[in-house]
Amino acid sequence: ERFIADAAHQLRTPLAGIQLHVESFEASTDPGQRTEALGHVHRLAARAARTSAQLLALTRTQAPDLPDHDGMEVIDLATVVPEAVAMRVHQALALGVDLGYEGLESPCTVRGDALQIQEIIDNLVDNAFHYAGRGCTVTVSLERDVDEFVLGVDDDGPGVADAFLAQLGERFFRVPGGDEDGTGLGLAIVESIAERHAAEVAFLHAPSGGLRVEVRFPAATGKPAETTH
């Protein structure tokens, strides 16, 4: 029921905009106006597609049949995280972003789902790409803090004011004055997945002045489950 309500609310505006600009395109014979209308259609269609995908992703993370933290397999973040980062290097190069990884060589075992961890990294990296902008530096890190493993994503973008840091994980929240094309769902997805992993999310100021997001996973004992490729 919440998915239906969210979809109806979030998709109404871009779909109405698409219809408006299609009508404008059909009614005009001026090449400049038709090109402008078509550009709006492309932008709004991309926004609707991204919103739909993220609504589905958020709903999947909240499915009642998914295993909870205690029922998950032991995985090694020192393997999962750099592999997930490597999958985004090509996009980073295309966007002019310096994407790097700083991690541990020793095993970082936690109870978790590798695909959901990748979803966390994808959303945090997407958020950094989107809001820090072209020419920025994004660093994904993995370190140990006593009995926790800390996954961090830092960027050197404009950062977020103290007044809005606590709201970043809320569904559909976007920092005022920021890019209106954002869905406000990426960080909510991170929060939802982290909750299933008994992990805690923190939104902080990065040393470079941008945003730092930390996800703290409780360490697990045992060997990682074997995977097949």
PDB file of C-alpha atoms in Angstrom:
ATOM      1  CA  GLU A   1       0.000   0.000   0.000  1.00  0.00           C
ATOM      2  CA  ARG A   2       2.839   2.384   0.803  1.00  0.00           C
ATOM      3  CA  PHE A   3       4.567   1.514  -2.495  1.00  0.00           C
ATOM      4  CA  ILE A   4       1.382   2.345  -4.431  1.00  0.00           C
ATOM      5  CA  ALA A   5       0.976   5.615  -2.547  1.00  0.00           C
ATOM      6  CA  ASP A   6       4.628   6.572  -3.056  1.00  0.00           C
ATOM      7  CA  ALA A   7       4.551   5.666  -6.755  1.00  0.00           C
ATOM      8  CA  ALA A   8       1.365   7.661  -7.338  1.00  0.00           C
ATOM      9  CA  HIS A   9       2.799  10.678  -5.558  1.00  0.00           C
ATOM     10  CA  GLN A  10       6.321  10.634  -6.985  1.00  0.00           C
ATOM     11  CA  LEU A  11       5.458   9.758 -10.603  1.00  0.00           C
ATOM     12  CA  ARG A  12       2.537  12.141 -11.014  1.00  0.00           C
ATOM     13  CA  THR A  13       4.710  15.230 -11.586  1.00  0.00           C
ATOM     14  CA  PRO A  14       7.170  13.848 -14.191  1.00  0.00           C
ATOM     15  CA  LEU A  15       4.399  12.055 -16.107  1.00  0.00           C
ATOM     16  CA  ALA A  16       2.264  15.198 -16.198  1.00  0.00           C
ATOM     17  CA  GLY A  17       5.304  17.149 -17.372  1.00  0.00           C
ATOM     18  CA  ILE A  18       5.976  14.641 -20.143  1.00  0.00           C
ATOM     19  CA  GLN A  19       2.410  14.975 -21.382  1.00  0.00           C
ATOM     20  CA  LEU A  20       2.617  18.790 -21.276  1.00  0.00           C
ATOM     21  CA  HIS A  21       5.842  18.961 -23.272  1.00  0.00           C
ATOM     22  CA  VAL A  22       4.670  16.375 -25.825  1.00  0.00           C
ATOM     23  CA  GLU A  23       1.623  18.547 -26.441  1.00  0.00           C
ATOM     24  CA  SER A  24       3.896  21.604 -26.741  1.00  0.00           C
ATOM     25  CA  PHE A  25       6.070  19.719 -29.246  1.00  0.00           C
ATOM     26  CA  GLU A  26       3.055  18.754 -31.362  1.00  0.00           C
ATOM     27  CA  ALA A  27       1.570  22.255 -31.288  1.00  0.00           C
ATOM     28  CA  SER A  28       4.721  24.094 -32.359  1.00  0.00           C
ATOM     29  CA  THR A  29       6.397  24.353 -35.758  1.00  0.00           C
ATOM     30  CA  ASP A  30       9.370  26.337 -34.435  1.00  0.00           C
ATOM     31  CA  PRO A  31      12.491  24.074 -34.476  1.00  0.00           C
ATOM     32  CA  GLY A  32      13.931  25.711 -31.365  1.00  0.00           C
ATOM     33  CA  GLN A  33      10.762  25.239 -29.317  1.00  0.00           C
ATOM     34  CA  ARG A  34      10.372  21.647 -30.489  1.00  0.00           C
ATOM     35  CA  THR A  35      13.992  20.859 -29.544  1.00  0.00           C
ATOM     36  CA  GLU A  36      13.489  22.430 -26.108  1.00  0.00           C
ATOM     37  CA  ALA A  37      10.260  20.471 -25.531  1.00  0.00           C
ATOM     38  CA  LEU A  38      11.934  17.222 -26.563  1.00  0.00           C
ATOM     39  CA  GLY A  39      14.791  17.911 -24.152  1.00  0.00           C
ATOM     40  CA  HIS A  40      12.291  18.307 -21.302  1.00  0.00           C
ATOM     41  CA  VAL A  41      10.627  15.017 -22.283  1.00  0.00           C
ATOM     42  CA  HIS A  42      13.968  13.170 -22.171  1.00  0.00           C
ATOM     43  CA  ARG A  43      14.858  14.643 -18.770  1.00  0.00           C
ATOM     44  CA  LEU A  44      11.465  13.905 -17.215  1.00  0.00           C
ATOM     45  CA  ALA A  45      11.359  10.386 -18.659  1.00  0.00           C
ATOM     46  CA  ALA A  46      14.776   9.660 -17.144  1.00  0.00           C
ATOM     47  CA  ARG A  47      13.576  11.014 -13.799  1.00  0.00           C
ATOM     48  CA  ALA A  48      10.444   8.824 -13.903  1.00  0.00           C
ATOM     49  CA  ALA A  49      12.482   5.734 -14.790  1.00  0.00           C
ATOM     50  CA  ARG A  50      14.991   6.345 -11.980  1.00  0.00           C
ATOM     51  CA  THR A  51      12.237   7.031  -9.451  1.00  0.00           C
ATOM     52  CA  SER A  52      10.422   3.823 -10.433  1.00  0.00           C
ATOM     53  CA  ALA A  53      13.618   1.769 -10.123  1.00  0.00           C
ATOM     54  CA  GLN A  54      14.458   3.197  -6.715  1.00  0.00           C
ATOM     55  CA  LEU A  55      10.908   2.753  -5.402  1.00  0.00           C
ATOM     56  CA  LEU A  56      11.121  -0.920  -6.389  1.00  0.00           C
ATOM     57  CA  ALA A  57      14.572  -1.225  -4.797  1.00  0.00           C
ATOM     58  CA  LEU A  58      13.339   0.326  -1.550  1.00  0.00           C
ATOM     59  CA  THR A  59      10.305  -1.965  -1.490  1.00  0.00           C
ATOM     60  CA  ARG A  60      12.508  -5.040  -2.059  1.00  0.00           C
ATOM     61  CA  THR A  61      14.692  -4.150   0.920  1.00  0.00           C
ATOM     62  CA  GLN A  62      11.580  -4.126   3.117  1.00  0.00           C
ATOM     63  CA  ALA A  63      10.152  -7.456   1.910  1.00  0.00           C
ATOM     64  CA  PRO A  64       9.120  -9.590   4.918  1.00  0.00           C
ATOM     65  CA  ASP A  65      10.507 -12.823   3.435  1.00  0.00           C
ATOM     66  CA  LEU A  66      14.121 -11.596   3.338  1.00  0.00           C
ATOM     67  CA  PRO A  67      16.395 -13.086   6.010  1.00  0.00           C
ATOM     68  CA  ASP A  68      17.275 -10.952   9.002  1.00  0.00           C
ATOM     69  CA  HIS A  69      20.820 -10.331  10.173  1.00  0.00           C
ATOM     70  CA  ASP A  70      21.163 -13.539  12.176  1.00  0.00           C
ATOM     71  CA  GLY A  71      19.996 -15.638   9.232  1.00  0.00           C
ATOM     72  CA  MET A  72      22.495 -14.210   6.755  1.00  0.00           C
ATOM     73  CA  GLU A  73      25.693 -15.891   5.591  1.00  0.00           C
ATOM     74  CA  VAL A  74      29.152 -14.719   6.619  1.00  0.00           C
ATOM     75  CA  ILE A  75      30.737 -12.644   3.831  1.00  0.00           C
ATOM     76  CA  ASP A  76      34.040 -10.796   3.499  1.00  0.00           C
ATOM     77  CA  LEU A  77      33.664  -7.066   2.949  1.00  0.00           C
ATOM     78  CA  ALA A  78      37.346  -6.902   1.931  1.00  0.00           C
ATOM     79  CA  THR A  79      36.314  -8.842  -1.188  1.00  0.00           C
ATOM     80  CA  VAL A  80      32.784  -7.539  -1.789  1.00  0.00           C
ATOM     81  CA  VAL A  81      33.478  -3.803  -1.454  1.00  0.00           C
ATOM     82  CA  PRO A  82      36.433  -3.379  -3.868  1.00  0.00           C
ATOM     83  CA  GLU A  83      34.642  -5.529  -6.445  1.00  0.00           C
ATOM     84  CA  ALA A  84      31.579  -3.271  -6.218  1.00  0.00           C
ATOM     85  CA  VAL A  85      33.741  -0.140  -6.521  1.00  0.00           C
ATOM     86  CA  ALA A  86      35.592  -1.561  -9.543  1.00  0.00           C
ATOM     87  CA  MET A  87      32.254  -1.932 -11.352  1.00  0.00           C
ATOM     88  CA  ARG A  88      31.761   1.858 -11.153  1.00  0.00           C
ATOM     89  CA  VAL A  89      35.181   2.971 -12.434  1.00  0.00           C
ATOM     90  CA  HIS A  90      34.087   3.197 -16.075  1.00  0.00           C
ATOM     91  CA  GLN A  91      31.166   5.481 -15.195  1.00  0.00           C
ATOM     92  CA  ALA A  92      33.398   7.593 -12.962  1.00  0.00           C
ATOM     93  CA  LEU A  93      35.833   8.157 -15.809  1.00  0.00           C
ATOM     94  CA  ALA A  94      32.982   9.165 -18.116  1.00  0.00           C
ATOM     95  CA  LEU A  95      31.772  11.673 -15.520  1.00  0.00           C
ATOM     96  CA  GLY A  96      35.223  13.079 -14.830  1.00  0.00           C
ATOM     97  CA  VAL A  97      35.185  11.788 -11.244  1.00  0.00           C
ATOM     98  CA  ASP A  98      38.272  10.484  -9.432  1.00  0.00           C
ATOM     99  CA  LEU A  99      36.912   7.310  -7.772  1.00  0.00           C
ATOM    100  CA  GLY A 100      39.230   5.464  -5.407  1.00  0.00           C
ATOM    101  CA  TYR A 101      39.246   2.698  -2.802  1.00  0.00           C
ATOM    102  CA  GLU A 102      41.187   2.443   0.455  1.00  0.00           C
ATOM    103  CA  GLY A 103      40.723  -0.831   2.307  1.00  0.00           C
ATOM    104  CA  LEU A 104      42.129  -3.544   4.505  1.00  0.00           C
ATOM    105  CA  GLU A 105      44.098  -6.558   3.320  1.00  0.00           C
ATOM    106  CA  SER A 106      42.908  -8.760   6.172  1.00  0.00           C
ATOM    107  CA  PRO A 107      39.433 -10.380   6.055  1.00  0.00           C
ATOM    108  CA  CYS A 108      36.504  -8.194   7.166  1.00  0.00           C
ATOM    109  CA  THR A 109      33.813 -10.751   7.914  1.00  0.00           C
ATOM    110  CA  VAL A 110      30.225  -9.733   8.623  1.00  0.00           C
ATOM    111  CA  ARG A 111      26.844 -11.387   8.341  1.00  0.00           C
ATOM    112  CA  GLY A 112      25.246 -10.019   5.216  1.00  0.00           C
ATOM    113  CA  ASP A 113      24.053 -10.299   1.651  1.00  0.00           C
ATOM    114  CA  ALA A 114      26.675  -9.416  -0.974  1.00  0.00           C
ATOM    115  CA  LEU A 115      24.116  -8.094  -3.483  1.00  0.00           C
ATOM    116  CA  GLN A 116      22.566  -5.823  -0.874  1.00  0.00           C
ATOM    117  CA  ILE A 117      26.002  -4.548   0.140  1.00  0.00           C
ATOM    118  CA  GLN A 118      26.607  -3.736  -3.522  1.00  0.00           C
ATOM    119  CA  GLU A 119      23.264  -1.896  -3.527  1.00  0.00           C
ATOM    120  CA  ILE A 120      24.486   0.196  -0.585  1.00  0.00           C
ATOM    121  CA  ILE A 121      27.722   1.082  -2.393  1.00  0.00           C
ATOM    122  CA  ASP A 122      25.921   1.836  -5.670  1.00  0.00           C
ATOM    123  CA  ASN A 123      23.533   4.242  -3.959  1.00  0.00           C
ATOM    124  CA  LEU A 124      26.264   5.989  -1.962  1.00  0.00           C
ATOM    125  CA  VAL A 125      28.495   6.335  -5.018  1.00  0.00           C
ATOM    126  CA  ASP A 126      25.555   7.540  -7.135  1.00  0.00           C
ATOM    127  CA  ASN A 127      24.744  10.107  -4.456  1.00  0.00           C
ATOM    128  CA  ALA A 128      28.339  11.357  -4.445  1.00  0.00           C
ATOM    129  CA  PHE A 129      28.530  11.488  -8.250  1.00  0.00           C
ATOM    130  CA  HIS A 130      25.222  13.355  -8.445  1.00  0.00           C
ATOM    131  CA  TYR A 131      25.716  15.968  -5.753  1.00  0.00           C
ATOM    132  CA  ALA A 132      29.500  16.466  -5.663  1.00  0.00           C
ATOM    133  CA  GLY A 133      29.586  16.901  -9.425  1.00  0.00           C
ATOM    134  CA  ARG A 134      32.061  16.614 -12.262  1.00  0.00           C
ATOM    135  CA  GLY A 135      35.711  16.899 -11.296  1.00  0.00           C
ATOM    136  CA  CYS A 136      35.115  15.727  -7.732  1.00  0.00           C
ATOM    137  CA  THR A 137      36.997  13.040  -5.827  1.00  0.00           C
ATOM    138  CA  VAL A 138      35.058  10.138  -4.289  1.00  0.00           C
ATOM    139  CA  THR A 139      36.779   7.700  -1.943  1.00  0.00           C
ATOM    140  CA  VAL A 140      35.273   4.438  -0.720  1.00  0.00           C
ATOM    141  CA  SER A 141      37.028   3.096   2.366  1.00  0.00           C
ATOM    142  CA  LEU A 142      36.879   0.083   4.655  1.00  0.00           C
ATOM    143  CA  GLU A 143      38.403   0.033   8.122  1.00  0.00           C
ATOM    144  CA  ARG A 144      38.022  -1.693  11.469  1.00  0.00           C
ATOM    145  CA  ASP A 145      36.913   0.055  14.637  1.00  0.00           C
ATOM    146  CA  VAL A 146      37.073  -2.366  17.608  1.00  0.00           C
ATOM    147  CA  ASP A 147      34.262  -4.857  16.902  1.00  0.00           C
ATOM    148  CA  GLU A 148      32.852  -3.096  13.839  1.00  0.00           C
ATOM    149  CA  PHE A 149      33.819  -2.706  10.207  1.00  0.00           C
ATOM    150  CA  VAL A 150      33.237   0.780   8.853  1.00  0.00           C
ATOM    151  CA  LEU A 151      32.314   1.286   5.196  1.00  0.00           C
ATOM    152  CA  GLY A 152      32.826   4.949   4.336  1.00  0.00           C
ATOM    153  CA  VAL A 153      32.137   7.012   1.225  1.00  0.00           C
ATOM    154  CA  ASP A 154      33.666  10.496   1.146  1.00  0.00           C
ATOM    155  CA  ASP A 155      33.426  13.213  -1.488  1.00  0.00           C
ATOM    156  CA  ASP A 156      34.953  16.673  -1.772  1.00  0.00           C
ATOM    157  CA  GLY A 157      31.776  18.334  -3.049  1.00  0.00           C
ATOM    158  CA  PRO A 158      29.902  21.249  -1.461  1.00  0.00           C
ATOM    159  CA  GLY A 159      28.776  19.153   1.494  1.00  0.00           C
ATOM    160  CA  VAL A 160      25.564  19.432   3.499  1.00  0.00           C
ATOM    161  CA  ALA A 161      24.736  21.979   6.197  1.00  0.00           C
ATOM    162  CA  ASP A 162      24.450  20.743   9.792  1.00  0.00           C
ATOM    163  CA  ALA A 163      20.723  21.514   9.818  1.00  0.00           C
ATOM    164  CA  PHE A 164      20.039  18.914   7.110  1.00  0.00           C
ATOM    165  CA  LEU A 165      22.454  16.085   7.971  1.00  0.00           C
ATOM    166  CA  ALA A 166      19.966  14.286  10.229  1.00  0.00           C
ATOM    167  CA  GLN A 167      17.315  14.287   7.471  1.00  0.00           C
ATOM    168  CA  LEU A 168      19.428  12.721   4.728  1.00  0.00           C
ATOM    169  CA  GLY A 169      18.126   9.184   5.236  1.00  0.00           C
ATOM    170  CA  GLU A 170      14.457  10.179   5.106  1.00  0.00           C
ATOM    171  CA  ARG A 171      12.405   9.009   2.143  1.00  0.00           C
ATOM    172  CA  PHE A 172      12.090  11.686  -0.581  1.00  0.00           C
ATOM    173  CA  PHE A 173      14.148  14.256   1.328  1.00  0.00           C
ATOM    174  CA  ARG A 174      16.319  16.467  -0.873  1.00  0.00           C
ATOM    175  CA  VAL A 175      18.555  19.222   0.458  1.00  0.00           C
ATOM    176  CA  PRO A 176      16.905  22.593  -0.308  1.00  0.00           C
ATOM    177  CA  GLY A 177      18.543  24.354  -3.215  1.00  0.00           C
ATOM    178  CA  GLY A 178      20.043  21.126  -4.533  1.00  0.00           C
ATOM    179  CA  ASP A 179      19.432  19.294  -7.808  1.00  0.00           C
ATOM    180  CA  GLU A 180      15.696  18.786  -8.291  1.00  0.00           C
ATOM    181  CA  ASP A 181      16.294  15.704 -10.473  1.00  0.00           C
ATOM    182  CA  GLY A 182      17.286  13.658  -7.441  1.00  0.00           C
ATOM    183  CA  THR A 183      14.697  11.187  -6.144  1.00  0.00           C
ATOM    184  CA  GLY A 184      15.466  11.469  -2.447  1.00  0.00           C
ATOM    185  CA  LEU A 185      15.396   7.664  -2.216  1.00  0.00           C
ATOM    186  CA  GLY A 186      19.028   6.550  -2.536  1.00  0.00           C
ATOM    187  CA  LEU A 187      20.007   7.194   1.074  1.00  0.00           C
ATOM    188  CA  ALA A 188      16.691   5.800   2.324  1.00  0.00           C
ATOM    189  CA  ILE A 189      17.552   2.546   0.515  1.00  0.00           C
ATOM    190  CA  VAL A 190      20.939   2.559   2.269  1.00  0.00           C
ATOM    191  CA  GLU A 191      19.232   3.030   5.643  1.00  0.00           C
ATOM    192  CA  SER A 192      16.771   0.199   4.968  1.00  0.00           C
ATOM    193  CA  ILE A 193      19.470  -2.286   3.900  1.00  0.00           C
ATOM    194  CA  ALA A 194      21.690  -1.289   6.823  1.00  0.00           C
ATOM    195  CA  GLU A 195      18.849  -1.955   9.257  1.00  0.00           C
ATOM    196  CA  ARG A 196      18.512  -5.529   7.934  1.00  0.00           C
ATOM    197  CA  HIS A 197      22.256  -5.984   8.499  1.00  0.00           C
ATOM    198  CA  ALA A 198      22.091  -4.655  12.088  1.00  0.00           C
ATOM    199  CA  ALA A 199      24.321  -1.831  10.840  1.00  0.00           C
ATOM    200  CA  GLU A 200      24.213   1.867  11.676  1.00  0.00           C
ATOM    201  CA  VAL A 201      24.406   4.735   9.177  1.00  0.00           C
ATOM    202  CA  ALA A 202      25.929   8.121   9.987  1.00  0.00           C
ATOM    203  CA  PHE A 203      26.003  11.273   7.847  1.00  0.00           C
ATOM    204  CA  LEU A 204      29.032  13.428   8.605  1.00  0.00           C
ATOM    205  CA  HIS A 205      31.239  16.185   7.239  1.00  0.00           C
ATOM    206  CA  ALA A 206      34.146  14.785   5.248  1.00  0.00           C
ATOM    207  CA  PRO A 207      37.644  16.115   6.036  1.00  0.00           C
ATOM    208  CA  SER A 208      37.653  17.633   2.529  1.00  0.00           C
ATOM    209  CA  GLY A 209      34.498  19.624   3.335  1.00  0.00           C
ATOM    210  CA  GLY A 210      32.104  17.396   1.411  1.00  0.00           C
ATOM    211  CA  LEU A 211      29.842  14.639   2.694  1.00  0.00           C
ATOM    212  CA  ARG A 212      30.972  11.463   4.437  1.00  0.00           C
ATOM    213  CA  VAL A 213      28.569   8.559   4.889  1.00  0.00           C
ATOM    214  CA  GLU A 214      29.544   5.743   7.235  1.00  0.00           C
ATOM    215  CA  VAL A 215      27.875   2.334   7.507  1.00  0.00           C
ATOM    216  CA  ARG A 216      29.026   0.421  10.595  1.00  0.00           C
ATOM    217  CA  PHE A 217      28.616  -3.361  10.394  1.00  0.00           C
ATOM    218  CA  PRO A 218      29.055  -5.602  13.432  1.00  0.00           C
ATOM    219  CA  ALA A 219      31.989  -7.954  12.914  1.00  0.00           C
ATOM    220  CA  ALA A 220      31.215 -11.673  12.591  1.00  0.00           C
ATOM    221  CA  THR A 221      33.230 -14.762  13.368  1.00  0.00           C
ATOM    222  CA  GLY A 222      33.615 -17.678  10.983  1.00  0.00           C
ATOM    223  CA  LYS A 223      34.715 -18.159   7.406  1.00  0.00           C
ATOM    224  CA  PRO A 224      32.905 -16.516   4.459  1.00  0.00           C
ATOM    225  CA  ALA A 225      30.493 -18.713   2.543  1.00  0.00           C
ATOM    226  CA  GLU A 226      31.905 -20.120  -0.684  1.00  0.00           C
ATOM    227  CA  THR A 227      30.573 -18.539  -3.851  1.00  0.00           C
ATOM    228  CA  THR A 228      30.328 -19.887  -7.380  1.00  0.00           C
ATOM    229  CA  HIS A 229      30.756 -17.836 -10.546  1.00  0.00           C
TER     230      HIS A 229
END
